[in-house]
XYZ file of C-alpha atoms in Angstrom:
512
model
C 0.000 0.000 0.000
C 1.131 3.531 -0.696
C 0.577 6.318 1.776
C 1.221 10.042 1.592
C 2.685 12.507 4.008
C 0.607 14.896 6.083
C 1.976 17.799 4.071
C -0.416 18.834 1.291
C 2.213 20.886 -0.501
C 4.376 17.819 -0.784
C 1.680 16.154 -2.890
C 1.096 19.132 -5.139
C 4.577 20.316 -5.927
C 6.917 17.564 -4.834
C 8.556 19.948 -2.335
C 7.706 22.331 0.495
C 7.448 26.011 -0.546
C 9.696 28.410 1.308
C 6.652 30.218 2.672
C 5.795 27.158 4.767
C 9.118 27.153 6.612
C 9.345 28.862 9.977
C 12.325 30.499 11.692
C 12.332 29.024 15.235
C 12.315 31.274 18.294
C 15.673 30.275 19.707
C 15.435 32.791 22.557
C 12.366 30.942 23.826
C 13.824 27.520 23.199
C 17.235 28.214 24.706
C 16.969 31.135 27.170
C 20.538 30.633 28.376
C 22.044 31.620 25.018
C 23.826 34.930 24.886
C 22.527 37.729 22.639
C 25.428 37.278 20.234
C 24.819 33.569 19.889
C 21.104 34.185 19.325
C 21.882 36.709 16.597
C 24.327 34.307 14.975
C 21.818 31.479 15.030
C 19.118 33.774 13.668
C 21.388 34.791 10.795
C 22.104 31.147 10.077
C 18.364 30.449 10.119
C 17.727 33.260 7.617
C 20.444 31.828 5.386
C 18.883 28.379 5.777
C 15.509 29.875 4.828
C 17.054 31.458 1.744
C 18.744 28.169 0.834
C 15.484 26.282 1.319
C 13.709 28.694 -1.020
C 16.432 28.254 -3.617
C 16.273 24.470 -3.218
C 12.497 24.573 -3.592
C 12.785 26.551 -6.842
C 15.441 24.113 -8.043
C 13.237 21.156 -7.195
C 10.413 22.763 -9.189
C 12.719 22.980 -12.188
C 13.662 19.345 -11.697
C 9.966 18.421 -11.709
C 9.528 20.210 -15.014
C 12.674 19.182 -16.869
C 14.030 15.843 -15.511
C 13.263 13.159 -18.067
C 14.948 9.796 -18.558
C 18.172 10.748 -16.865
C 18.343 14.390 -18.083
C 18.295 16.912 -15.243
C 17.878 20.655 -15.303
C 21.111 22.600 -14.922
C 21.820 26.054 -13.605
C 23.646 28.797 -15.517
C 27.015 27.292 -14.491
C 26.114 23.901 -15.954
C 25.937 22.114 -12.570
C 23.120 19.738 -11.745
C 20.587 21.517 -9.539
C 19.665 18.427 -7.516
C 20.820 14.832 -7.257
C 19.127 12.684 -9.894
C 18.680 9.788 -7.483
C 16.815 11.932 -4.954
C 14.338 13.535 -7.350
C 13.549 11.521 -10.471
C 12.086 8.399 -8.787
C 9.715 10.536 -6.688
C 8.498 12.521 -9.735
C 7.931 9.375 -11.761
C 6.187 7.661 -8.844
C 3.727 10.570 -8.573
C 3.062 10.422 -12.316
C 2.418 6.676 -12.163
C -0.076 7.106 -9.337
C -1.949 9.768 -11.316
C -2.136 7.507 -14.389
C -3.361 4.641 -12.231
C -6.115 6.793 -10.744
C -7.233 7.846 -14.230
C -7.639 4.162 -15.083
C -9.827 3.585 -12.045
C -7.249 1.787 -9.954
C -7.143 1.989 -6.181
C -4.873 4.487 -4.470
C -2.963 1.598 -2.861
C -2.002 -0.175 -6.097
C 1.646 -1.058 -6.369
C 3.891 1.596 -7.806
C 7.058 0.384 -9.496
C 10.220 1.667 -7.847
C 12.802 2.681 -10.392
C 16.323 1.419 -9.822
C 18.674 4.265 -8.809
C 20.521 5.599 -11.834
C 24.292 5.580 -12.148
C 25.853 8.892 -11.206
C 29.163 10.550 -12.078
C 30.473 12.381 -9.005
C 32.771 15.387 -9.046
C 36.455 14.400 -8.736
C 38.030 14.726 -5.295
C 40.021 17.917 -5.019
C 42.503 16.413 -2.560
C 44.276 13.071 -2.675
C 44.358 11.393 0.761
C 47.421 9.319 1.667
C 47.061 5.527 1.679
C 47.902 4.126 5.136
C 50.015 1.038 5.604
C 47.972 -1.780 7.236
C 49.224 -2.681 10.695
C 50.194 -6.311 11.273
C 47.311 -8.151 13.014
C 47.901 -10.379 16.016
C 47.792 -14.072 15.172
C 44.915 -15.729 17.115
C 46.675 -19.087 16.802
C 49.476 -17.737 19.007
C 47.146 -16.621 21.802
C 46.136 -19.380 24.265
C 43.085 -17.325 25.282
C 41.813 -17.833 21.713
C 43.390 -20.881 20.091
C 43.241 -23.285 23.044
C 40.717 -21.470 25.220
C 38.499 -23.612 27.436
C 35.220 -21.896 28.429
C 35.456 -20.892 32.052
C 33.093 -22.309 34.659
C 30.817 -24.116 32.260
C 30.549 -27.678 31.032
C 29.278 -28.653 27.599
C 26.537 -31.274 27.432
C 25.037 -32.648 24.182
C 21.240 -32.766 23.831
C 19.640 -35.694 22.019
C 16.907 -33.683 20.241
C 19.396 -31.691 18.189
C 21.089 -34.859 16.957
C 17.824 -36.635 16.139
C 16.239 -33.750 14.196
C 19.000 -33.399 11.597
C 18.091 -34.010 7.954
C 15.119 -33.415 5.650
C 11.442 -33.285 6.555
C 8.296 -32.928 4.404
C 4.746 -31.966 5.395
C 1.730 -31.764 3.077
C -1.044 -30.686 5.461
C 0.106 -27.241 6.578
C -2.342 -24.445 7.245
C -1.579 -20.744 7.519
C -4.165 -18.247 8.835
C -3.561 -14.520 8.612
C -5.732 -11.390 8.666
C -4.415 -8.485 6.618
C -5.178 -4.794 6.050
C -7.355 -4.490 2.927
C -9.244 -1.236 2.468
C -11.799 -2.519 -0.078
C -12.424 -6.043 1.275
C -16.080 -7.103 1.013
C -17.951 -7.284 4.348
C -20.734 -9.617 5.433
C -23.943 -8.556 3.667
C -25.859 -8.383 6.970
C -23.542 -5.786 8.491
C -24.614 -2.997 6.067
C -20.993 -1.822 5.930
C -19.373 -0.568 2.751
C -16.087 -2.343 3.474
C -14.746 -4.769 6.046
C -11.307 -3.065 5.891
C -9.555 -6.421 6.395
C -8.916 -9.617 4.473
C -8.624 -13.180 5.807
C -6.144 -15.398 3.969
C -5.918 -19.133 4.646
C -3.241 -21.131 2.842
C -3.013 -24.913 2.490
C 0.631 -25.669 1.993
C 3.315 -28.268 1.521
C 6.576 -27.615 3.338
C 10.179 -28.715 2.979
C 12.251 -28.305 6.129
C 15.920 -29.066 6.574
C 17.977 -29.130 9.768
C 21.756 -29.376 9.848
C 24.215 -29.152 12.681
C 26.096 -25.926 13.279
C 29.771 -26.477 12.548
C 30.964 -26.126 16.117
C 30.170 -24.704 19.548
C 29.572 -20.954 19.748
C 31.377 -19.169 22.575
C 29.959 -16.073 24.313
C 32.441 -14.636 26.807
C 31.385 -12.796 29.924
C 32.119 -11.931 33.518
C 30.736 -13.870 36.439
C 27.221 -12.631 37.282
C 27.594 -10.119 34.394
C 29.259 -7.635 36.761
C 30.711 -4.810 34.662
C 32.336 -2.718 37.421
C 35.413 -4.415 38.925
C 34.573 -7.914 37.597
C 35.384 -10.713 40.022
C 35.930 -13.590 37.583
C 35.205 -15.052 34.141
C 32.052 -17.070 33.417
C 31.198 -17.969 29.810
C 28.328 -19.370 27.822
C 28.488 -21.903 24.979
C 25.675 -22.398 22.471
C 25.158 -25.314 20.101
C 22.300 -26.410 17.876
C 21.057 -26.615 14.300
C 20.534 -24.384 11.301
C 17.178 -24.678 9.554
C 15.803 -23.745 6.158
C 12.069 -23.756 5.413
C 10.345 -23.546 2.011
C 6.552 -23.366 1.748
C 4.454 -23.934 -1.420
C 0.745 -23.093 -1.594
C -1.345 -26.028 -2.834
C -4.161 -23.837 -4.204
C -2.237 -20.866 -5.577
C 0.384 -23.209 -7.038
C 3.293 -21.002 -6.025
C 5.882 -20.512 -3.311
C 4.652 -18.262 -0.483
C 7.308 -18.426 2.228
C 11.041 -18.850 2.746
C 12.804 -18.735 6.091
C 16.165 -19.579 7.529
C 17.414 -19.467 11.071
C 18.787 -21.420 14.005
C 17.491 -23.352 16.992
C 20.149 -23.165 19.695
C 20.546 -24.499 23.204
C 22.885 -23.754 26.062
C 25.505 -26.454 25.731
C 26.973 -24.958 28.885
C 25.743 -22.035 30.904
C 27.414 -19.380 32.977
C 27.517 -19.252 36.766
C 24.068 -18.191 38.050
C 22.770 -18.285 34.474
C 19.390 -19.365 35.783
C 19.127 -15.915 37.358
C 20.689 -13.570 34.816
C 19.744 -15.490 31.656
C 16.957 -17.968 32.501
C 16.323 -19.982 29.341
C 17.408 -23.319 27.912
C 17.075 -22.771 24.173
C 16.205 -20.158 21.567
C 14.946 -19.930 18.025
C 15.845 -17.058 15.738
C 14.717 -16.669 12.138
C 14.774 -14.308 9.186
C 11.655 -13.833 7.032
C 11.571 -11.954 3.665
C 8.524 -9.924 4.740
C 10.968 -7.901 6.820
C 10.544 -9.562 10.211
C 13.005 -11.394 12.446
C 11.580 -13.342 15.406
C 13.665 -14.507 18.357
C 12.012 -16.555 21.072
C 13.392 -18.224 24.197
C 12.127 -21.165 26.159
C 12.609 -24.686 27.425
C 12.804 -28.301 26.314
C 10.783 -31.109 27.875
C 11.187 -34.819 27.145
C 8.223 -37.110 27.893
C 7.470 -40.818 27.724
C 3.748 -41.289 27.254
C 1.904 -43.496 29.774
C 1.691 -47.091 28.573
C -1.976 -47.326 29.531
C -3.020 -44.268 27.499
C -2.024 -44.584 23.822
C -3.805 -41.329 22.947
C -1.960 -39.279 25.582
C -0.272 -37.086 22.954
C -3.594 -36.414 21.221
C -5.178 -35.416 24.532
C -2.286 -33.031 25.127
C -2.984 -31.331 21.750
C -6.661 -30.966 22.664
C -5.660 -29.166 25.855
C -3.426 -26.821 23.887
C -6.463 -26.043 21.738
C -8.579 -25.332 24.814
C -5.991 -22.852 26.079
C -6.681 -20.582 23.046
C -2.975 -19.655 23.071
C -2.917 -20.389 19.332
C -6.421 -19.275 18.335
C -6.881 -17.185 15.194
C -9.696 -15.049 16.601
C -8.957 -11.308 16.972
C -9.308 -9.337 20.181
C -9.078 -5.752 21.435
C -6.981 -4.677 24.433
C -9.282 -3.315 27.134
C -12.298 -5.418 26.163
C -11.517 -8.257 28.539
C -8.999 -11.104 28.807
C -7.746 -12.426 25.465
C -9.016 -15.951 26.095
C -12.457 -14.597 27.001
C -12.746 -12.571 23.799
C -11.579 -15.490 21.641
C -13.643 -18.193 23.336
C -16.882 -16.174 23.488
C -16.606 -13.214 21.061
C -20.155 -12.025 21.805
C -19.411 -11.256 25.454
C -16.754 -8.842 26.657
C -15.671 -7.419 29.981
C -13.014 -4.837 30.736
C -13.260 -1.036 30.818
C -13.945 -0.624 27.077
C -16.870 -3.059 27.136
C -19.015 -0.471 28.954
C -17.487 2.687 27.440
C -19.915 4.863 25.461
C -18.777 6.352 22.143
C -19.571 9.888 20.973
C -22.545 8.567 18.976
C -23.968 6.731 22.001
C -22.857 3.163 21.229
C -21.868 1.100 24.271
C -18.665 -0.892 23.816
C -18.045 0.436 20.301
C -14.354 -0.475 20.566
C -15.102 -4.159 21.180
C -15.668 -6.840 18.566
C -18.625 -8.266 20.538
C -20.883 -5.621 19.002
C -20.720 -7.466 15.672
C -21.244 -11.230 15.904
C -20.617 -11.588 12.143
C -17.398 -9.618 12.221
C -15.157 -12.439 10.923
C -17.723 -13.812 8.434
C -17.850 -12.538 4.851
C -16.893 -12.991 1.218
C -13.313 -11.891 1.875
C -13.162 -13.227 5.437
C -14.135 -16.589 6.957
C -16.954 -18.773 5.544
C -20.329 -19.127 7.273
C -19.033 -22.221 9.087
C -16.518 -20.041 10.958
C -12.784 -19.454 10.944
C -10.600 -22.575 10.720
C -8.129 -23.150 13.545
C -4.735 -24.492 12.341
C -4.298 -26.606 15.473
C -7.199 -28.743 14.261
C -4.935 -29.889 11.411
C -2.464 -31.222 14.001
C -5.216 -32.963 15.946
C -6.562 -34.555 12.769
C -3.091 -35.829 11.810
C -2.481 -37.279 15.305
C -5.779 -39.194 15.521
C -5.197 -42.935 15.838
C -1.420 -42.596 16.231
C 0.415 -44.301 19.103
C 2.978 -41.657 20.118
C 5.206 -43.443 22.618
C 7.411 -40.468 23.496
C 8.050 -36.910 22.377
C 10.280 -33.928 22.979
C 8.575 -30.540 23.276
C 10.192 -27.171 22.564
C 8.246 -24.291 24.117
C 9.417 -20.913 22.791
C 8.178 -17.372 23.321
C 9.426 -13.830 22.778
C 7.619 -12.899 26.004
C 10.357 -14.557 28.062
C 12.048 -11.931 30.202
C 14.971 -11.552 32.547
C 14.098 -11.331 36.263
C 14.940 -8.032 37.983
C 18.434 -9.057 39.108
C 20.554 -6.029 38.264
C 24.342 -6.482 38.302
C 26.660 -3.513 38.634
C 27.309 -1.802 35.318
C 25.422 -0.588 32.245
C 22.917 -3.438 32.198
C 19.293 -2.518 32.979
C 16.357 -4.868 33.593
C 14.331 -3.621 30.619
C 16.963 -4.948 28.186
C 15.630 -8.476 28.000
C 16.668 -9.751 24.584
C 14.480 -11.475 22.035
C 11.335 -10.144 20.387
C 10.276 -9.498 16.806
C 12.125 -6.956 14.701
C 10.241 -5.445 11.733
C 10.767 -3.070 8.844
C 9.273 0.451 9.216
C 6.459 -0.421 6.766
C 5.417 -3.467 8.801
C 5.552 -1.481 12.046
C 3.349 1.250 10.575
C 0.793 -0.934 8.779
C 0.505 -4.323 10.512
C 3.036 -4.500 13.321
C 4.124 -7.967 14.383
C 4.150 -7.267 18.119
C 7.550 -7.834 19.677
C 6.435 -9.882 22.704
C 3.716 -11.937 20.991
C 5.704 -14.654 19.175
C 4.935 -18.167 20.495
C 6.013 -21.529 19.114
C 5.490 -25.152 20.160
C 7.509 -27.872 18.402
C 7.086 -31.595 19.038
C 9.506 -34.301 17.848
C 7.520 -37.505 18.244
C 8.330 -41.195 18.083
C 5.299 -43.009 16.633
C 4.886 -46.775 17.017
C 3.231 -48.799 14.256
C 0.997 -51.815 15.066
C 3.861 -54.137 14.106
C 6.151 -52.533 16.713
C 8.290 -50.531 14.284
C 8.642 -46.790 14.867
C 9.094 -43.624 12.848
C 9.683 -39.944 13.633
C 7.191 -37.117 13.197
C 7.426 -33.362 13.759
C 4.425 -31.210 14.571
C 4.543 -27.487 15.225
C 2.273 -24.521 15.728
C 3.299 -20.892 16.030
C 1.631 -17.515 16.314
C 2.470 -13.828 16.315
C 0.022 -10.977 16.880
C -0.431 -8.379 14.147
C -1.701 -4.971 15.248
C -3.780 -2.853 12.863
C -7.212 -1.268 12.260
C -8.781 0.626 15.153
C -12.541 0.025 15.560
C -13.117 3.759 15.960
C -11.813 7.096 17.258
C -10.151 6.686 20.643
C -10.090 2.874 20.389
C -6.885 0.828 20.488
C -5.813 -1.089 17.390
C -7.194 -4.592 17.102
C -4.930 -7.612 17.599
C -4.980 -10.271 14.872
C -3.196 -13.604 15.574
C -1.245 -14.948 12.592
C -1.097 -18.733 13.089
C 0.389 -21.595 11.114
C 0.821 -25.308 11.824
C 2.010 -28.442 10.058
C 2.871 -32.129 10.461
C 6.107 -33.404 8.897
C 7.797 -36.776 8.452
C 10.999 -37.986 6.851
C 10.749 -38.235 3.055
C 10.961 -41.809 1.762
C 14.438 -42.905 0.834
C 14.916 -43.426 -2.909
C 15.076 -47.017 -4.059
C 18.614 -48.112 -4.942
C 19.296 -48.438 -8.651
C 19.674 -52.130 -9.508
C 23.001 -53.224 -10.907
C 22.912 -54.041 -14.611
C 22.810 -57.738 -15.500
C 26.172 -58.824 -16.847
């Protein structure tokens, strides 16, 4: 989607006229300045105003005369303004106007022109070339070449050895709600637009895990004390790299690529359970412009012999927790689980708040029982829950044991503050986004949650095979129900079941 600035002049002329600029009152802003300094700053401001006016006039000339790499020049033959900073903006505005004349929406994609090659002015002074200094050889330093992590002991974890290799899953489901200005609403709501789109993807997934080449050393002081440290205490991480490719079964095209790592503390620092209380982490990189990092724990379970459906019952309880539900909710309209489990009833301060037009609870979704139903939203049968795909795949299976990874970006460091620069609000982890994502549909930093299960499944004949199931969610924040209301929260959930691909049959030897 394209969006404009709040400055009207910027739309009309491609620049801000000099008449819009204001000379700041520096005497009011900085009363401690001397009179001479104030006068000097004022003179500089006047010169800046004059320069801005000249730049504005130059930009106007650029608008009128830049075409396919040719820029307006002043009387001295110098380019008035950098080609790369002006031409793409002018052409983008022209493309939007043409699109509007053809009846397209204002948010249609606008092609971004590749920056053009420039020829800079030659440097007027030749700087001397320094001689590189000889680097120290790390192989000669025992603190590097033969260093043994201090006060920690490495311990291998079985899960990370067992998960290596290729995995394939054909029953994945992705549920996401997205900003869409002209999405069709439910006919019974009498609205002109629902303002949001529901997208559900059935997908096949290829997932590969491979071991990281060696242990990863993080050095640190004991108890993270930064002032007069008392001793050394390190951390060592180990784990696997992963690469995920997702192909949509209905759209017949690739829709997702991701790479990252799942790491565990092969050895932890002294008092690490206080200063850094987690066992493992997952960090990934997604082409949408988001990077999740979640921390958590690993649990290994052997299912009770007298309950062959124990694993299935565990999945049903995860479903009942609504931790991975797709239903939206609004902060202030009651607990999340309450809004998702019973969308027609809300509590909380906003549930009884009266809007300016006299509607009670106008900020809450409960006022519209058909909110998620529509042509461009969920079908009349309701919104599908991805965890149901896991439950369906696990029905009738005898899972004899499994390892569970429980990860969340909401994990935080307890308020144990060592001496130094560290502060308790620097917790690590979260979701990092591009500016566009943060402005339009922010993936909330503390909302990433992920459950991964590596299962051993026993066949009726006593043989076993491995299976991975996972479900993950992150909350997207966009679309306020009305003036003064907080943005709604939309869980983005996906889940899949994967097994090892069948090994290819060996090629028979030719008959002699």
